[in-house]
XYZ file of C-alpha atoms in Angstrom:
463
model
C 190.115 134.600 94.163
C 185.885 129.719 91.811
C 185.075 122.057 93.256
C 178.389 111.742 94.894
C 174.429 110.532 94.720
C 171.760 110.492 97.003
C 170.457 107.386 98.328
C 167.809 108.682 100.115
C 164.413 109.068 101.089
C 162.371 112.403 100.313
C 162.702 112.897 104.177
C 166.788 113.080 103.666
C 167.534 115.233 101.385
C 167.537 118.464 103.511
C 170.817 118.437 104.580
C 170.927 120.872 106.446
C 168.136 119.804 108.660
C 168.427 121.170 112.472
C 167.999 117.948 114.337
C 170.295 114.706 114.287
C 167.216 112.576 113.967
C 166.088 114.049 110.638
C 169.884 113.936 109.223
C 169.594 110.386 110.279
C 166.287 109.379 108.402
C 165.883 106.113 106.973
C 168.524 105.334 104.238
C 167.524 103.383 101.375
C 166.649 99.888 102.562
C 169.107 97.068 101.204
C 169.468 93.138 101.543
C 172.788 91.853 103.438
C 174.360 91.133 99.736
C 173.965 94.951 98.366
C 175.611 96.302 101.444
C 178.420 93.258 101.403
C 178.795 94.171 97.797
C 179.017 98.219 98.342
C 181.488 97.862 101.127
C 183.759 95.403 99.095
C 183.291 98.268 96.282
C 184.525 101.104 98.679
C 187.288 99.133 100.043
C 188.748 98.648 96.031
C 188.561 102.116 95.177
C 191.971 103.391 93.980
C 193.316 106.149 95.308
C 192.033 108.796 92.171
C 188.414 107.303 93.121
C 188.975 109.119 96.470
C 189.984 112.664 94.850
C 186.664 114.874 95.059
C 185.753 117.513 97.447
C 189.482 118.603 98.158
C 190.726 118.532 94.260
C 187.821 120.638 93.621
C 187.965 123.210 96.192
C 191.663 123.333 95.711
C 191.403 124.054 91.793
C 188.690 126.388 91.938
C 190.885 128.412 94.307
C 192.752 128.990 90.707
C 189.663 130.883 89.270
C 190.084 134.213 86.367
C 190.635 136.968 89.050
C 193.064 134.332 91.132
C 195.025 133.930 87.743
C 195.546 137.929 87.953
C 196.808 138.119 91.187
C 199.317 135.627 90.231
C 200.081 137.385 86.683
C 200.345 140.420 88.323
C 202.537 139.226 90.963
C 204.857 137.246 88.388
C 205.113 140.417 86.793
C 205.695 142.537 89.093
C 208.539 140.726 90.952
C 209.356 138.427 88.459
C 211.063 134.586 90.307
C 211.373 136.684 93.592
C 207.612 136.241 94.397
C 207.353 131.984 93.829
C 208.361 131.271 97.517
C 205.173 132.532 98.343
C 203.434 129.340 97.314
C 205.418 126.814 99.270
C 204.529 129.581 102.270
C 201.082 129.263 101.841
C 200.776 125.997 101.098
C 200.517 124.151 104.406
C 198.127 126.857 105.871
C 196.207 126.408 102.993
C 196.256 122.499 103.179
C 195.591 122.653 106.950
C 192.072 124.784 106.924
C 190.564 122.895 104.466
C 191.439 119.608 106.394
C 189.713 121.147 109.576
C 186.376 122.249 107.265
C 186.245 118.931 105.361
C 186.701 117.872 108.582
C 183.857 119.416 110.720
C 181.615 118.677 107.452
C 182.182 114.858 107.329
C 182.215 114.304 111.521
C 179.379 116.591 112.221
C 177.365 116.064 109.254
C 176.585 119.265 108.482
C 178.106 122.577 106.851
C 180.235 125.369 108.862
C 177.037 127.848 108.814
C 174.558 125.160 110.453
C 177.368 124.447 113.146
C 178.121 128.132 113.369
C 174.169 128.764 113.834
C 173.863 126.312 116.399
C 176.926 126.982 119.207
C 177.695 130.515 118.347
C 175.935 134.246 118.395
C 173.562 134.243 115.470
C 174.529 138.212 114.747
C 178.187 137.137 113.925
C 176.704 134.172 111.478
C 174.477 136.878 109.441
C 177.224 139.525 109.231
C 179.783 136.871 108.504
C 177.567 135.314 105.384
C 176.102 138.742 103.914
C 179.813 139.394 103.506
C 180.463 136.272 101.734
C 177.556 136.783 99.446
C 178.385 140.244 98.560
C 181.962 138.755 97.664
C 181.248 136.178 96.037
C 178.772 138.000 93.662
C 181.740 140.504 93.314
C 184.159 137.967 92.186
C 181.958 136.086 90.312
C 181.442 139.025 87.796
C 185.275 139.921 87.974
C 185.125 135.759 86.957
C 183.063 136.448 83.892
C 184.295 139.486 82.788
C 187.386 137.405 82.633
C 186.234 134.425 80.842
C 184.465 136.596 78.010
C 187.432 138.714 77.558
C 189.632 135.925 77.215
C 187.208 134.576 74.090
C 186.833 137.456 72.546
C 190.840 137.473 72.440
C 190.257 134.197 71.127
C 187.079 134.304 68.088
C 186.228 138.242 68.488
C 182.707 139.467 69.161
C 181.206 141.110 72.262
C 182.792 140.176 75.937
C 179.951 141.208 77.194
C 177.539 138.381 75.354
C 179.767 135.998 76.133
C 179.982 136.395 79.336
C 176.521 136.540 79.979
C 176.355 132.964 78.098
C 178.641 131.615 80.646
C 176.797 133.063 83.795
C 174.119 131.409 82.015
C 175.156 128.184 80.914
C 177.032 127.572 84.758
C 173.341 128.252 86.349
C 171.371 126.029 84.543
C 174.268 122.796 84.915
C 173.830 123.965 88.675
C 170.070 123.883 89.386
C 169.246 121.114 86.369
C 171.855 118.460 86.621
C 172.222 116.343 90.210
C 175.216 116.755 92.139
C 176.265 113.214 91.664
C 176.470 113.546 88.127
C 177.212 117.445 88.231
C 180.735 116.820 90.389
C 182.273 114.751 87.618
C 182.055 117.843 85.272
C 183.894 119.423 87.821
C 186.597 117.421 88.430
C 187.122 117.553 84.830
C 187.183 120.617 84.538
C 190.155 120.726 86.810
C 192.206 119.535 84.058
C 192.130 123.021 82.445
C 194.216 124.125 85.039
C 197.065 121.585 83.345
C 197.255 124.055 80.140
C 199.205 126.511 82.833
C 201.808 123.640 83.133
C 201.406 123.182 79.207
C 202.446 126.767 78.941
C 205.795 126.173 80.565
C 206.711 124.170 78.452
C 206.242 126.941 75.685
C 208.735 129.067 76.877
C 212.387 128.884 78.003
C 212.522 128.798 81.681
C 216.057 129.544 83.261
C 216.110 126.993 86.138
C 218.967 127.751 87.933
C 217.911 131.375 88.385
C 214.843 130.064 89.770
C 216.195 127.526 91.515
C 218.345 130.563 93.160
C 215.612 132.523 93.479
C 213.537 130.164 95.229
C 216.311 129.276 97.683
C 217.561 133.012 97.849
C 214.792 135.410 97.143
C 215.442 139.086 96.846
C 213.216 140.687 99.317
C 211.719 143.997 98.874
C 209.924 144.670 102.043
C 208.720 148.099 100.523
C 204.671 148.785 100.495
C 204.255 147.166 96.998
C 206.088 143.740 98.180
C 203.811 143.711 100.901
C 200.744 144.177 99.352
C 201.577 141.764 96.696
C 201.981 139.055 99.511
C 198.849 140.256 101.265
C 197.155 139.274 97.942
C 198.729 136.089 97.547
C 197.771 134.741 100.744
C 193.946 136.368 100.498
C 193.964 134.777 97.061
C 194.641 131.284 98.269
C 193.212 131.480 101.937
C 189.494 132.645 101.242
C 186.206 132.121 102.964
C 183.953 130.302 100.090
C 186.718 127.946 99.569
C 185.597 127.363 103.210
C 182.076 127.143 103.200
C 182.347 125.246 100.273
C 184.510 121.770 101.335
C 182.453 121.831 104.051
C 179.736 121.649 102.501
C 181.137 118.930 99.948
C 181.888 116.330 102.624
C 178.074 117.023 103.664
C 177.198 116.089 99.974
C 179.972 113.242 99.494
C 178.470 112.470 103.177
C 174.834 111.442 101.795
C 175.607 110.476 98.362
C 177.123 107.119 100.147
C 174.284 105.052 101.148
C 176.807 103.421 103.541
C 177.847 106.531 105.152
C 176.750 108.321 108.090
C 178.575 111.318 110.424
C 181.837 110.359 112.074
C 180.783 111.424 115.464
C 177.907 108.769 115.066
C 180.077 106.015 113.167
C 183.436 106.312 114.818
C 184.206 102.742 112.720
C 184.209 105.174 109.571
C 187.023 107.096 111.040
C 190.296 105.895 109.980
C 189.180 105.930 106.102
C 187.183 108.405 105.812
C 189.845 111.081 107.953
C 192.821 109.397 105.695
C 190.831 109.951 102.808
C 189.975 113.933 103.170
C 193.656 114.068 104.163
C 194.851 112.543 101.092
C 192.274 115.074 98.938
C 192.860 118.183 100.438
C 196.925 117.577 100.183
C 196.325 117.083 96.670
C 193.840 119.590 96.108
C 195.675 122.308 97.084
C 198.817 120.580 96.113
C 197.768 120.720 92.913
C 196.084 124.302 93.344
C 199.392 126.218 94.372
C 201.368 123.892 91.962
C 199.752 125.751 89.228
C 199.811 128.959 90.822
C 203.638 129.083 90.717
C 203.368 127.975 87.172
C 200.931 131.301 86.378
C 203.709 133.262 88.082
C 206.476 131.343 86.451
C 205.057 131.873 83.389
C 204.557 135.954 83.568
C 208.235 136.076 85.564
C 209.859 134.500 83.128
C 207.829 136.298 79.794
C 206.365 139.785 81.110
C 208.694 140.479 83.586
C 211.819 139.539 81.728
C 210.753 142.180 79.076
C 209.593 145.291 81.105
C 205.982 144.446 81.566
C 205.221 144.714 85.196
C 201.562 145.851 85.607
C 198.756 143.624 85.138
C 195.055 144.426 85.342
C 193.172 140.995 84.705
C 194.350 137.466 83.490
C 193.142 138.026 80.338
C 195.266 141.189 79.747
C 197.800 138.874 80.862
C 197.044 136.502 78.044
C 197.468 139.358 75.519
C 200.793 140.308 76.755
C 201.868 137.094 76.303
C 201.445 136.689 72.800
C 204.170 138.812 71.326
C 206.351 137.356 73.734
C 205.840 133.904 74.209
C 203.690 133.560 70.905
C 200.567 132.080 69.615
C 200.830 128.343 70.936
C 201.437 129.981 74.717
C 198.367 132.839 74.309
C 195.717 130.326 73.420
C 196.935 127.887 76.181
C 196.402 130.864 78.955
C 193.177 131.808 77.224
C 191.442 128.589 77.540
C 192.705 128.358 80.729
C 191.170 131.026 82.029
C 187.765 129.922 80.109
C 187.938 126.409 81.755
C 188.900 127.794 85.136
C 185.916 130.285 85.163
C 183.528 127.441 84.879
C 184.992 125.490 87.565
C 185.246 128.368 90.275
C 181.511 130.072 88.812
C 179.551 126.830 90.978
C 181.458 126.898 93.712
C 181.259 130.890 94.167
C 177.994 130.844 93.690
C 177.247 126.994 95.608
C 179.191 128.614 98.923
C 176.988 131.524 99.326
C 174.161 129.253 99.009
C 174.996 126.651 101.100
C 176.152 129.184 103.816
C 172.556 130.864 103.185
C 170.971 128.006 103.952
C 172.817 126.737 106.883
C 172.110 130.222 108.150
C 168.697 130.760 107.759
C 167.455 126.866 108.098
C 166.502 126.038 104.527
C 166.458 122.745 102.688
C 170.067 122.835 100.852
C 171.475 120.275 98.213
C 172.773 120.572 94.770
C 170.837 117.253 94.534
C 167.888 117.889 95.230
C 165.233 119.070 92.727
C 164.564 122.993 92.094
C 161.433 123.243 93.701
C 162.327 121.410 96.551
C 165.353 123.631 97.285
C 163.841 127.409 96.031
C 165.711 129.065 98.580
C 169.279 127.498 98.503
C 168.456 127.851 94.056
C 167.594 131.387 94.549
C 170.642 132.148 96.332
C 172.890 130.334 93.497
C 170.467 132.023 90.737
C 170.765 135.287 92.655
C 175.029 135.578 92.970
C 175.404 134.134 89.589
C 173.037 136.674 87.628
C 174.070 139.445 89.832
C 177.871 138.805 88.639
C 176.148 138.853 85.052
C 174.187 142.146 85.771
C 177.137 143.719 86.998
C 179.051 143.261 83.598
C 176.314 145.526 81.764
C 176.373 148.338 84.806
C 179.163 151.061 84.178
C 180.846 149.230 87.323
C 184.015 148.110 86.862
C 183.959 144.300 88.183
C 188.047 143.798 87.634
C 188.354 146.931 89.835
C 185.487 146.453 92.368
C 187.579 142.892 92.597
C 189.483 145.573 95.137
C 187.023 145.616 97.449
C 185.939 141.960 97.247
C 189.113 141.285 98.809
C 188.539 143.915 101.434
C 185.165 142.519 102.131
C 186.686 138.431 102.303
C 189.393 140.219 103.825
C 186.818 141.212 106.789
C 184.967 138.397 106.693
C 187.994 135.662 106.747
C 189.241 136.454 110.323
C 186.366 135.908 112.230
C 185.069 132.704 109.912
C 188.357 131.473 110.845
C 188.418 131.889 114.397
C 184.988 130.439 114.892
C 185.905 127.263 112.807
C 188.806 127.337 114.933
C 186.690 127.377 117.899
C 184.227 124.571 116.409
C 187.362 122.257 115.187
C 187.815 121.801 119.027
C 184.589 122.191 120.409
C 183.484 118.360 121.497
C 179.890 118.991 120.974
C 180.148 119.709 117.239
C 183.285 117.183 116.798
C 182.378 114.503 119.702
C 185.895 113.203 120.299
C 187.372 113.788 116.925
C 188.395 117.168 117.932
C 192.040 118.765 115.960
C 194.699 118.537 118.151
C 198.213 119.169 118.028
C 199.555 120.149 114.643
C 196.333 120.401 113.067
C 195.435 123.024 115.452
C 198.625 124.972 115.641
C 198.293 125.615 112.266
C 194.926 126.203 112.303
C 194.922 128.824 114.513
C 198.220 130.436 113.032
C 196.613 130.334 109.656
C 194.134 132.608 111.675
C 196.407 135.015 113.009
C 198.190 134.927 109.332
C 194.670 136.036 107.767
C 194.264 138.603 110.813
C 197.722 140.465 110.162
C 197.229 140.355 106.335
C 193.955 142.305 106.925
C 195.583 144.688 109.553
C 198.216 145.017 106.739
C 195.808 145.571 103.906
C 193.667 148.132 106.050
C 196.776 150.159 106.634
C 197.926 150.009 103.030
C 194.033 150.884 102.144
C 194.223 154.379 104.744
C 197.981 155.724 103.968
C 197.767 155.610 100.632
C 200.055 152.576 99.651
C 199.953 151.823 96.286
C 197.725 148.920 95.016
């Protein structure tokens, strides 16, 4: 439950401009030997060059109130949960292909598309939802991250969590996206002290190995639920918005680059390329998520703990158990993760603002050129800080954020289901075959999850 430089003129940088011709505008001019020099640059990029817009989306997907789900699940059903993540992983892998997808061929985000082909009532309900959510989660995020350093130095949770709110704004609006995105992919690497952590602990391998192969299934209303949370966890709307919205940056950050639908000779590298990303991404995104629930199987779980309220609770019940070494670890983690998934949280609400409502939107683009889009990011970010110091809950009212993305998922879904093969936002790149059979039963996943959640929510079933 959490992700290039421009090269353009002043006349560029709204991305999210309504009219082909303006997305097009006059790139940067450059002699025969820059561009001969650029394209012999592109064509030697290795492979971890190429890792951006998916490995970001996919870690931030691993966010503070995403680790709890995952503690709480380990806990709760101990190795007979971890076939979840090979479950959702190819749904997972194959909606984020079809956003990065509609980003990079179109040129523009899923709310401009959505805007343009489909009933504007749908797009405003559809992004309100989001933002509410995302401002939700984003204080669940915080409350997280300061709880987990208190744990670690003492002091006020509170304070510190405003600090982060704080500190993730200003690296937002102040530093460009082209330099801002490496912070983020290295940031990703705190999601490596959750593999670190297994290798704190004694991990019976042929019992998961069993387990895996052989899972005990409980298909009582607490199974259920826990699965419905799992796959709302890794299948969620801003992860959505905010790929998308990447390729459009990664898009204009190459002065070389235009939309696929308008440079079909950009095809074959650029589609291999989000391919190999997104696999990866989220690769690497549920790889770590089956570590988290590894990790609270094989400690909490083991020893009678089966209820977890947030990560960092998690992190405290792991010290008496697993020790010192194994509490810091999933401390920091939770710290590092936080300030991965706080920008792209708060950078999908704006961008699907923007795209919405027709304002200039770029995480390159200077403050005052971009109020709007800046507002939106100051707005979900401070709101998840306000919400810390209100006698609101924001671990509990994480509830109803998922309830709310829940809602919202289904129908962003089937309308980027409906855009993936629609030839005047894709031209003749449209999904087909497996692609779009996934795509569409990722949808009707999402859709029975919520019908399943709903009826949990109304007879009672326990949460």
């Amino acid at each position: 439950m959490s992700v290039y430089c421009f090269s353009v003129s002043a006349s560029l940088l709204s991305l999210e401009s309504d009219t082909d011709k303006n997305r097009n505008q006059i790139k940067q001019v450059r002699t025969v030997e820059e561009i001969s020099t650029l394209e012999s640059s592109n064509k030697k990029r290795s492979w971890l060059s190429k890792l951006g817009p998916g490995l970001v989306t996919g870690a931030a997907d691993d966010d503070p109130s995403g680790i709890a789900t995952y503690s709480q699940a380990g806990a709760q059903f101990g190795y007979n949960i971890l076939w979840s993540m090979f479950l959702t992983y190819p749904f997972m892998a194959a909606i984020q292909i079809i956003c990065a997808r509609i980003g990079r061929i179109s040129g523009h985000g899923l709310a401009t598309n959505m805007r343009r082909h489909y009933p504007r009532a749908l797009l405003y309900f559809m992004v309100t939802l989001l933002l509410v959510a995302n401002t939700i989660n984003i204080a669940a995020d915080l409350s997280a991250m300061g709880d987990a350093l208190k744990l670690l130095i003492g002091g006020s949770a509170h304070w510190y969590a405003a600090g982060f709110g704080v500190v993730s704004l200003l690296l937002q609006v102040f530093i460009p996206y082209t330099r801002y995105v490496h912070i983020l992919k290295w940031l990703t690497l705190a999601l490596l002290t959750y593999v670190a952590t297994i290798f704190t602990v004694h991990i019976p391998w042929s019992e998961v190995a069993s387990a895996l192969v052989f899972p005990q299934l409980t298909w009582d209303r607490k199974y259920l639920t826990t699965l419905v949370a799992v796959l709302g966890t890794t299948i969620s709307p801003y992860l959505f918005f905010w790929q998308a919205s990447a390729e459009v940056e990664h898009l204009h950050a190459d002065p070389l680059a235009e939309p696929i639908k308008h440079a079909p000779e950009q095809a074959r590298d650029e589609l291999k390329r989000i391919q190999l990303d997104t696999y990866i991404g989220m690769g690497f995104s549920n790889l770590v998520a089956f570590f988290i629930m590894l990790t609270t199987a094989v400690t909490l779980h083991a020893h009678g703990i089966f209820s977890i309220d947030s990560s960092a609770q998690a992190a405290q019940a792991l010290r008496p158990i697993a020790g010192d070494f194994a509490f810091v670890l999933f401390s920091i983690g939770i710290i590092g993760t936080g300030m991965l998934a706080l920008p792209i949280l708060a950078g999908s609400a704006a961008y699907a603002m923007a795209g919405t409502f027709r304002w200039r939107s770029s995480l390159e683009l200077e403050p005052l050129m971009a109020k709007e889009f800046y507002g939106i990011i100051a707005f979900a970010t401070l709101g998840g800080v306000a919400i810390g110091f209100t006698s609101i809950d924001p671990i509990k009212s994480l509830y109803w954020s998922a309830v709310i993305n829940g809602i919202a998922s289904v129908p962003i879904l089937v309308v980027t289901m409906l855009m993936a093969t629609n030839v005047k936002v894709m031209g003749r790149y449209i999904v087909t075959r497996w692609l779009k059979w996934l795509g569409w039963v990722t949808a009707g996943l999402m859709g029975a999850a919520v019908l399943a959640m709903l009826y949990f929510m109304f007879t009672g079933a326990p949460a």
